[in-house]
């Protein structure tokens, strides 16, 4: 989806994840980050431009390049409510792995436990089995 605004100026939460957050990064690893932004009113209420997420893919073979996904805050909260493992982990990174956090981001992080439900058992076990299958193949 296209968006016409300065994403960095509207990002309210940005955190390292993946190997960088797990302490398993190698010198050739890229920098994985995820977060969410609050789009300006003109995008939220308008119809010319929409924003659900923006991605930056790393440059092949260039260590330390950025691999990022920034979600619209509404999409991020929807995924968190569904106990999406890739989203939940972003809310539970160490404080030192936060790259950007403003008041709306802090409010969501401080209330991250509210996103956890019994549904997490199913989503995390499904994710784990998928990762094991991926390792085996």
PDB file of C-alpha atoms in Angstrom:
ATOM      1  CA  UNK A   1       0.000   0.000   0.000  1.00  0.00           C
ATOM      2  CA  UNK A   2       1.296   3.432  -0.812  1.00  0.00           C
ATOM      3  CA  UNK A   3       1.815   6.134   1.745  1.00  0.00           C
ATOM      4  CA  UNK A   4       2.804   9.749   1.305  1.00  0.00           C
ATOM      5  CA  UNK A   5       4.296  10.885   4.597  1.00  0.00           C
ATOM      6  CA  UNK A   6       7.595  10.881   6.445  1.00  0.00           C
ATOM      7  CA  UNK A   7       7.467   7.464   8.076  1.00  0.00           C
ATOM      8  CA  UNK A   8      10.386   8.117  10.431  1.00  0.00           C
ATOM      9  CA  UNK A   9       8.657  11.204  11.829  1.00  0.00           C
ATOM     10  CA  UNK A  10       5.535   9.150  12.618  1.00  0.00           C
ATOM     11  CA  UNK A  11       7.200   6.001  13.979  1.00  0.00           C
ATOM     12  CA  UNK A  12       6.394   5.697  17.682  1.00  0.00           C
ATOM     13  CA  UNK A  13       7.988   2.315  18.413  1.00  0.00           C
ATOM     14  CA  UNK A  14      10.967   0.632  16.809  1.00  0.00           C
ATOM     15  CA  UNK A  15      12.866  -2.344  18.194  1.00  0.00           C
ATOM     16  CA  UNK A  16      15.588  -4.733  17.147  1.00  0.00           C
ATOM     17  CA  UNK A  17      14.438  -8.301  16.678  1.00  0.00           C
ATOM     18  CA  UNK A  18      15.794 -11.497  15.237  1.00  0.00           C
ATOM     19  CA  UNK A  19      19.472 -12.309  15.652  1.00  0.00           C
ATOM     20  CA  UNK A  20      20.284  -8.782  16.835  1.00  0.00           C
ATOM     21  CA  UNK A  21      17.862  -9.039  19.767  1.00  0.00           C
ATOM     22  CA  UNK A  22      18.718 -12.680  20.520  1.00  0.00           C
ATOM     23  CA  UNK A  23      22.458 -12.013  20.680  1.00  0.00           C
ATOM     24  CA  UNK A  24      23.133 -14.474  17.856  1.00  0.00           C
ATOM     25  CA  UNK A  25      24.048 -11.960  15.133  1.00  0.00           C
ATOM     26  CA  UNK A  26      27.149 -12.650  13.071  1.00  0.00           C
ATOM     27  CA  UNK A  27      29.329  -9.993  11.406  1.00  0.00           C
ATOM     28  CA  UNK A  28      27.506 -10.633   8.123  1.00  0.00           C
ATOM     29  CA  UNK A  29      24.033 -10.328   9.697  1.00  0.00           C
ATOM     30  CA  UNK A  30      21.605  -7.634   8.661  1.00  0.00           C
ATOM     31  CA  UNK A  31      19.835  -5.369  11.164  1.00  0.00           C
ATOM     32  CA  UNK A  32      16.276  -6.614  11.715  1.00  0.00           C
ATOM     33  CA  UNK A  33      13.854  -4.055  13.142  1.00  0.00           C
ATOM     34  CA  UNK A  34      10.101  -3.937  13.590  1.00  0.00           C
ATOM     35  CA  UNK A  35       7.801  -1.296  14.926  1.00  0.00           C
ATOM     36  CA  UNK A  36       4.712   0.756  14.377  1.00  0.00           C
ATOM     37  CA  UNK A  37       3.750   4.248  13.340  1.00  0.00           C
ATOM     38  CA  UNK A  38       0.792   6.547  13.719  1.00  0.00           C
ATOM     39  CA  UNK A  39      -0.093   7.789  10.254  1.00  0.00           C
ATOM     40  CA  UNK A  40      -1.137  11.426   9.871  1.00  0.00           C
ATOM     41  CA  UNK A  41      -4.819  12.270   9.868  1.00  0.00           C
ATOM     42  CA  UNK A  42      -4.789  12.910   6.106  1.00  0.00           C
ATOM     43  CA  UNK A  43      -3.768   9.284   5.503  1.00  0.00           C
ATOM     44  CA  UNK A  44      -6.112   7.785   8.101  1.00  0.00           C
ATOM     45  CA  UNK A  45      -9.146   9.742   6.923  1.00  0.00           C
ATOM     46  CA  UNK A  46      -8.229  10.133   3.256  1.00  0.00           C
ATOM     47  CA  UNK A  47      -8.689   7.785   0.346  1.00  0.00           C
ATOM     48  CA  UNK A  48      -5.771   8.692  -1.940  1.00  0.00           C
ATOM     49  CA  UNK A  49      -3.086   7.106   0.210  1.00  0.00           C
ATOM     50  CA  UNK A  50      -3.320   4.161   2.551  1.00  0.00           C
ATOM     51  CA  UNK A  51      -0.870   2.773   5.035  1.00  0.00           C
ATOM     52  CA  UNK A  52      -0.822  -0.702   6.543  1.00  0.00           C
ATOM     53  CA  UNK A  53       2.898  -1.417   6.604  1.00  0.00           C
ATOM     54  CA  UNK A  54       6.188  -0.385   5.022  1.00  0.00           C
ATOM     55  CA  UNK A  55       9.122  -2.706   4.449  1.00  0.00           C
ATOM     56  CA  UNK A  56      12.803  -2.190   3.751  1.00  0.00           C
ATOM     57  CA  UNK A  57      14.721  -5.218   2.536  1.00  0.00           C
ATOM     58  CA  UNK A  58      18.460  -5.618   3.177  1.00  0.00           C
ATOM     59  CA  UNK A  59      20.982  -5.181   0.416  1.00  0.00           C
ATOM     60  CA  UNK A  60      22.155  -8.648  -0.622  1.00  0.00           C
ATOM     61  CA  UNK A  61      25.638  -9.432   0.619  1.00  0.00           C
ATOM     62  CA  UNK A  62      26.036  -6.168   2.528  1.00  0.00           C
ATOM     63  CA  UNK A  63      26.401  -6.782   6.294  1.00  0.00           C
ATOM     64  CA  UNK A  64      24.496  -4.522   8.665  1.00  0.00           C
ATOM     65  CA  UNK A  65      21.951  -3.308   6.132  1.00  0.00           C
ATOM     66  CA  UNK A  66      18.435  -2.648   7.327  1.00  0.00           C
ATOM     67  CA  UNK A  67      15.637  -5.215   7.164  1.00  0.00           C
ATOM     68  CA  UNK A  68      12.626  -3.414   8.591  1.00  0.00           C
ATOM     69  CA  UNK A  69       8.877  -3.625   8.846  1.00  0.00           C
ATOM     70  CA  UNK A  70       6.904  -0.679  10.214  1.00  0.00           C
ATOM     71  CA  UNK A  71       3.193  -1.327  10.722  1.00  0.00           C
ATOM     72  CA  UNK A  72       0.310   1.057  11.068  1.00  0.00           C
ATOM     73  CA  UNK A  73      -0.488   1.087  14.797  1.00  0.00           C
ATOM     74  CA  UNK A  74      -3.926  -0.376  14.108  1.00  0.00           C
ATOM     75  CA  UNK A  75      -2.500  -3.290  12.115  1.00  0.00           C
ATOM     76  CA  UNK A  76       0.186  -3.893  14.758  1.00  0.00           C
ATOM     77  CA  UNK A  77      -2.407  -4.035  17.556  1.00  0.00           C
ATOM     78  CA  UNK A  78      -4.619  -6.336  15.484  1.00  0.00           C
ATOM     79  CA  UNK A  79      -1.698  -8.757  14.988  1.00  0.00           C
ATOM     80  CA  UNK A  80      -0.737  -8.489  18.671  1.00  0.00           C
ATOM     81  CA  UNK A  81      -4.325  -9.275  19.684  1.00  0.00           C
ATOM     82  CA  UNK A  82      -4.084 -12.417  17.536  1.00  0.00           C
ATOM     83  CA  UNK A  83      -0.898 -13.327  19.483  1.00  0.00           C
ATOM     84  CA  UNK A  84       1.208 -13.290  16.340  1.00  0.00           C
ATOM     85  CA  UNK A  85       4.617 -14.518  17.607  1.00  0.00           C
ATOM     86  CA  UNK A  86       6.607 -12.129  15.405  1.00  0.00           C
ATOM     87  CA  UNK A  87       4.658  -9.189  16.799  1.00  0.00           C
ATOM     88  CA  UNK A  88       4.476 -10.257  20.450  1.00  0.00           C
ATOM     89  CA  UNK A  89       8.262 -10.700  20.555  1.00  0.00           C
ATOM     90  CA  UNK A  90       8.725  -7.084  19.482  1.00  0.00           C
ATOM     91  CA  UNK A  91       6.817  -5.900  22.559  1.00  0.00           C
ATOM     92  CA  UNK A  92       8.981  -7.999  24.881  1.00  0.00           C
ATOM     93  CA  UNK A  93      12.507  -7.138  23.689  1.00  0.00           C
ATOM     94  CA  UNK A  94      14.983  -5.875  26.270  1.00  0.00           C
ATOM     95  CA  UNK A  95      14.778  -2.155  26.902  1.00  0.00           C
ATOM     96  CA  UNK A  96      18.258  -1.822  25.381  1.00  0.00           C
ATOM     97  CA  UNK A  97      16.933  -3.157  22.058  1.00  0.00           C
ATOM     98  CA  UNK A  98      14.469  -0.283  21.675  1.00  0.00           C
ATOM     99  CA  UNK A  99      15.595   2.105  18.963  1.00  0.00           C
ATOM    100  CA  UNK A 100      12.644   4.490  19.127  1.00  0.00           C
ATOM    101  CA  UNK A 101       9.831   4.863  21.620  1.00  0.00           C
ATOM    102  CA  UNK A 102       7.512   7.804  22.187  1.00  0.00           C
ATOM    103  CA  UNK A 103       4.443   8.210  24.389  1.00  0.00           C
ATOM    104  CA  UNK A 104       2.028   6.061  22.291  1.00  0.00           C
ATOM    105  CA  UNK A 105       4.688   3.361  21.929  1.00  0.00           C
ATOM    106  CA  UNK A 106       5.426   3.437  25.659  1.00  0.00           C
ATOM    107  CA  UNK A 107       1.717   3.126  26.462  1.00  0.00           C
ATOM    108  CA  UNK A 108       1.415  -0.018  24.345  1.00  0.00           C
ATOM    109  CA  UNK A 109       4.669  -1.494  25.683  1.00  0.00           C
ATOM    110  CA  UNK A 110       3.671  -0.805  29.293  1.00  0.00           C
ATOM    111  CA  UNK A 111       0.402  -2.658  28.663  1.00  0.00           C
ATOM    112  CA  UNK A 112       1.847  -5.472  26.528  1.00  0.00           C
ATOM    113  CA  UNK A 113       0.549  -8.139  28.905  1.00  0.00           C
ATOM    114  CA  UNK A 114      -2.987  -7.217  27.826  1.00  0.00           C
ATOM    115  CA  UNK A 115      -2.263  -8.726  24.398  1.00  0.00           C
ATOM    116  CA  UNK A 116      -1.516 -12.148  25.881  1.00  0.00           C
ATOM    117  CA  UNK A 117      -4.314 -14.691  25.932  1.00  0.00           C
ATOM    118  CA  UNK A 118      -4.799 -18.441  25.780  1.00  0.00           C
ATOM    119  CA  UNK A 119      -4.558 -18.077  22.025  1.00  0.00           C
ATOM    120  CA  UNK A 120      -0.795 -17.702  22.455  1.00  0.00           C
ATOM    121  CA  UNK A 121      -0.392 -21.416  23.098  1.00  0.00           C
ATOM    122  CA  UNK A 122      -1.702 -22.237  19.644  1.00  0.00           C
ATOM    123  CA  UNK A 123       0.108 -19.477  17.771  1.00  0.00           C
ATOM    124  CA  UNK A 124       3.496 -20.062  19.388  1.00  0.00           C
ATOM    125  CA  UNK A 125       3.325 -23.854  19.100  1.00  0.00           C
ATOM    126  CA  UNK A 126       2.334 -23.536  15.438  1.00  0.00           C
ATOM    127  CA  UNK A 127       5.225 -21.146  14.866  1.00  0.00           C
ATOM    128  CA  UNK A 128       7.631 -23.508  16.655  1.00  0.00           C
ATOM    129  CA  UNK A 129       6.576 -26.517  14.598  1.00  0.00           C
ATOM    130  CA  UNK A 130       6.918 -24.495  11.392  1.00  0.00           C
ATOM    131  CA  UNK A 131      10.453 -23.470  12.401  1.00  0.00           C
ATOM    132  CA  UNK A 132      11.388 -27.093  13.207  1.00  0.00           C
ATOM    133  CA  UNK A 133      10.073 -28.203   9.820  1.00  0.00           C
ATOM    134  CA  UNK A 134      12.070 -25.443   8.161  1.00  0.00           C
ATOM    135  CA  UNK A 135      15.243 -26.569   9.951  1.00  0.00           C
ATOM    136  CA  UNK A 136      14.718 -30.181   8.895  1.00  0.00           C
ATOM    137  CA  UNK A 137      14.232 -29.239   5.226  1.00  0.00           C
TER     138      UNK A 137
END
